[in-house]
C-alpha atoms as an extended CHARMM CRD file, in Angstrom:
* protein
*
        84  EXT
         1         1  MET       CA            150.7820000000       69.6660000000       93.9710000000  PROA      1               0.0000000000
         2         2  PHE       CA            148.6000000000       69.4520000000       97.0280000000  PROA      2               0.0000000000
         3         3  ALA       CA            146.6120000000       67.0110000000       99.0840000000  PROA      3               0.0000000000
         4         4  ASP       CA            143.0790000000       67.6590000000      100.3980000000  PROA      4               0.0000000000
         5         5  LEU       CA            141.9990000000       65.3730000000      103.2910000000  PROA      5               0.0000000000
         6         6  VAL       CA            138.4850000000       65.4350000000      104.7170000000  PROA      6               0.0000000000
         7         7  ILE       CA            137.2370000000       62.9280000000      107.2660000000  PROA      7               0.0000000000
         8         8  TRP       CA            133.8630000000       63.0200000000      109.0210000000  PROA      8               0.0000000000
         9         9  ARG       CA            132.5960000000       60.8140000000      111.8970000000  PROA      9               0.0000000000
        10        10  VAL       CA            129.0640000000       59.8930000000      111.0080000000  PROA      10              0.0000000000
        11        11  PRO       CA            126.3230000000       58.6320000000      113.3880000000  PROA      11              0.0000000000
        12        12  GLU       CA            125.8610000000       55.3580000000      111.4630000000  PROA      12              0.0000000000
        13        13  PRO       CA            127.8140000000       53.6050000000      108.7040000000  PROA      13              0.0000000000
        14        14  LEU       CA            127.1900000000       54.7040000000      105.1090000000  PROA      14              0.0000000000
        15        15  ARG       CA            125.5400000000       52.0400000000      102.9560000000  PROA      15              0.0000000000
        16        16  GLY       CA            128.4440000000       49.8610000000      101.6940000000  PROA      16              0.0000000000
        17        17  SER       CA            130.8950000000       50.7750000000      104.5110000000  PROA      17              0.0000000000
        18        18  PRO       CA            131.0130000000       48.9670000000      107.8920000000  PROA      18              0.0000000000
        19        19  HSD       CA            132.6050000000       51.8370000000      109.8180000000  PROA      19              0.0000000000
        20        20  LEU       CA            131.5200000000       55.2400000000      111.1910000000  PROA      20              0.0000000000
        21        21  PHE       CA            133.5640000000       57.4470000000      108.8750000000  PROA      21              0.0000000000
        22        22  LYS       CA            132.9320000000       59.3010000000      105.6430000000  PROA      22              0.0000000000
        23        23  TYR       CA            136.0990000000       60.4250000000      103.9440000000  PROA      23              0.0000000000
        24        24  ARG       CA            137.5950000000       62.0200000000      100.8370000000  PROA      24              0.0000000000
        25        25  LEU       CA            141.3640000000       62.1380000000      100.4200000000  PROA      25              0.0000000000
        26        26  ALA       CA            142.5480000000       63.6720000000       97.1900000000  PROA      26              0.0000000000
        27        27  PHE       CA            145.9540000000       64.3010000000       95.6680000000  PROA      27              0.0000000000
        28        28  VAL       CA            146.0690000000       66.9450000000       92.9450000000  PROA      28              0.0000000000
        29        29  ALA       CA            148.9370000000       67.6760000000       90.5560000000  PROA      29              0.0000000000
        30        30  ASP       CA            148.9260000000       70.2440000000       87.7930000000  PROA      30              0.0000000000
        31        31  GLY       CA            145.2530000000       70.9920000000       88.6640000000  PROA      31              0.0000000000
        32        32  ILE       CA            144.1740000000       67.3800000000       88.0630000000  PROA      32              0.0000000000
        33        33  CYS       CA            143.0510000000       64.9230000000       90.7620000000  PROA      33              0.0000000000
        34        34  VAL       CA            145.4660000000       62.0700000000       90.1210000000  PROA      34              0.0000000000
        35        35  MET       CA            144.4940000000       59.9940000000       93.1410000000  PROA      35              0.0000000000
        36        36  ARG       CA            141.5010000000       59.8770000000       95.4820000000  PROA      36              0.0000000000
        37        37  TYR       CA            140.3960000000       57.6160000000       98.2930000000  PROA      37              0.0000000000
        38        38  ASP       CA            136.7270000000       57.8840000000       99.2250000000  PROA      38              0.0000000000
        39        39  ASN       CA            133.6090000000       56.0680000000      100.2970000000  PROA      39              0.0000000000
        40        40  GLU       CA            130.2510000000       56.8540000000       98.7560000000  PROA      40              0.0000000000
        41        41  ALA       CA            126.9160000000       55.6270000000      100.0480000000  PROA      41              0.0000000000
        42        42  GLY       CA            126.2060000000       52.3960000000       98.2400000000  PROA      42              0.0000000000
        43        43  LYS       CA            129.6250000000       52.1610000000       96.6430000000  PROA      43              0.0000000000
        44        44  GLY       CA            131.6790000000       51.6460000000       99.7730000000  PROA      44              0.0000000000
        45        45  ASP       CA            135.3980000000       52.1270000000      100.3300000000  PROA      45              0.0000000000
        46        46  HSD       CA            137.5350000000       52.4990000000       97.1930000000  PROA      46              0.0000000000
        47        47  LYS       CA            140.3400000000       54.4510000000       95.6100000000  PROA      47              0.0000000000
        48        48  HSD       CA            140.8850000000       56.0840000000       92.2470000000  PROA      48              0.0000000000
        49        49  ILE       CA            144.3710000000       56.0300000000       90.7350000000  PROA      49              0.0000000000
        50        50  GLY       CA            144.2270000000       58.0490000000       87.5540000000  PROA      50              0.0000000000
        51        51  ALA       CA            141.2090000000       56.7900000000       85.6340000000  PROA      51              0.0000000000
        52        52  GLU       CA            141.1550000000       53.4230000000       87.3720000000  PROA      52              0.0000000000
        53        53  GLU       CA            138.9990000000       52.5700000000       90.3700000000  PROA      53              0.0000000000
        54        54  HSD       CA            140.0610000000       49.8600000000       92.8920000000  PROA      54              0.0000000000
        55        55  PRO       CA            138.4400000000       48.4700000000       96.0420000000  PROA      55              0.0000000000
        56        56  TYR       CA            139.9280000000       49.6060000000       99.3270000000  PROA      56              0.0000000000
        57        57  VAL       CA            139.7740000000       47.6160000000      102.5540000000  PROA      57              0.0000000000
        58        58  PHE       CA            139.3090000000       50.1160000000      105.3780000000  PROA      58              0.0000000000
        59        59  GLN       CA            140.9250000000       49.0380000000      108.6620000000  PROA      59              0.0000000000
        60        60  SER       CA            141.3050000000       52.2840000000      110.5860000000  PROA      60              0.0000000000
        61        61  ILE       CA            141.7990000000       56.0390000000      110.0550000000  PROA      61              0.0000000000
        62        62  GLU       CA            145.4930000000       55.6150000000      110.8570000000  PROA      62              0.0000000000
        63        63  LYS       CA            145.9050000000       52.8780000000      108.2020000000  PROA      63              0.0000000000
        64        64  LEU       CA            143.8770000000       54.9190000000      105.6930000000  PROA      64              0.0000000000
        65        65  LEU       CA            146.2270000000       57.8550000000      106.1250000000  PROA      65              0.0000000000
        66        66  LEU       CA            149.3470000000       55.6620000000      105.8830000000  PROA      66              0.0000000000
        67        67  ASP       CA            148.0790000000       53.9400000000      102.7360000000  PROA      67              0.0000000000
        68        68  PHE       CA            147.1440000000       57.2770000000      101.1340000000  PROA      68              0.0000000000
        69        69  ASP       CA            150.5530000000       58.7420000000      101.9900000000  PROA      69              0.0000000000
        70        70  ALA       CA            152.3600000000       55.6810000000      100.5690000000  PROA      70              0.0000000000
        71        71  ASP       CA            150.3840000000       55.8490000000       97.2920000000  PROA      71              0.0000000000
        72        72  MET       CA            150.9450000000       59.6260000000       97.0980000000  PROA      72              0.0000000000
        73        73  LYS       CA            154.7190000000       59.2000000000       97.5860000000  PROA      73              0.0000000000
        74        74  GLY       CA            154.7280000000       56.3920000000       95.0380000000  PROA      74              0.0000000000
        75        75  TRP       CA            152.9920000000       58.6170000000       92.5040000000  PROA      75              0.0000000000
        76        76  ILE       CA            155.4220000000       61.4670000000       93.1760000000  PROA      76              0.0000000000
        77        77  ASP       CA            158.4550000000       59.1270000000       92.8330000000  PROA      77              0.0000000000
        78        78  GLY       CA            157.0470000000       57.6450000000       89.6380000000  PROA      78              0.0000000000
        79        79  ASN       CA            156.5000000000       61.0890000000       88.1510000000  PROA      79              0.0000000000
        80        80  ALA       CA            159.6730000000       62.7850000000       89.3580000000  PROA      80              0.0000000000
        81        81  ASP       CA            160.7290000000       63.6580000000       85.7920000000  PROA      81              0.0000000000
        82        82  ARG       CA            157.5490000000       65.6760000000       85.1900000000  PROA      82              0.0000000000
        83        83  GLU       CA            157.8440000000       69.4310000000       84.9590000000  PROA      83              0.0000000000
        84        84  ASP       CA            155.4390000000       71.3800000000       87.1490000000  PROA      84              0.0000000000
């Protein structure tokens, strides 16, 4: 398992996002991305949990990292019986 976190400060907001950040936070287990937070131009802020996509309300980088960490820990706790 590993997490890959990439955050850029951009000169102007991406279409669909009101802030000056472009980000991709991914959590990978057994070679599969099981969770990802990102914002794409035109799509805005959202997160992927497994195959499901959900809107995400961006408040700050600090809150983004806290929310990602909480979801990652929740996934790990919910899958503690898995063999790696």
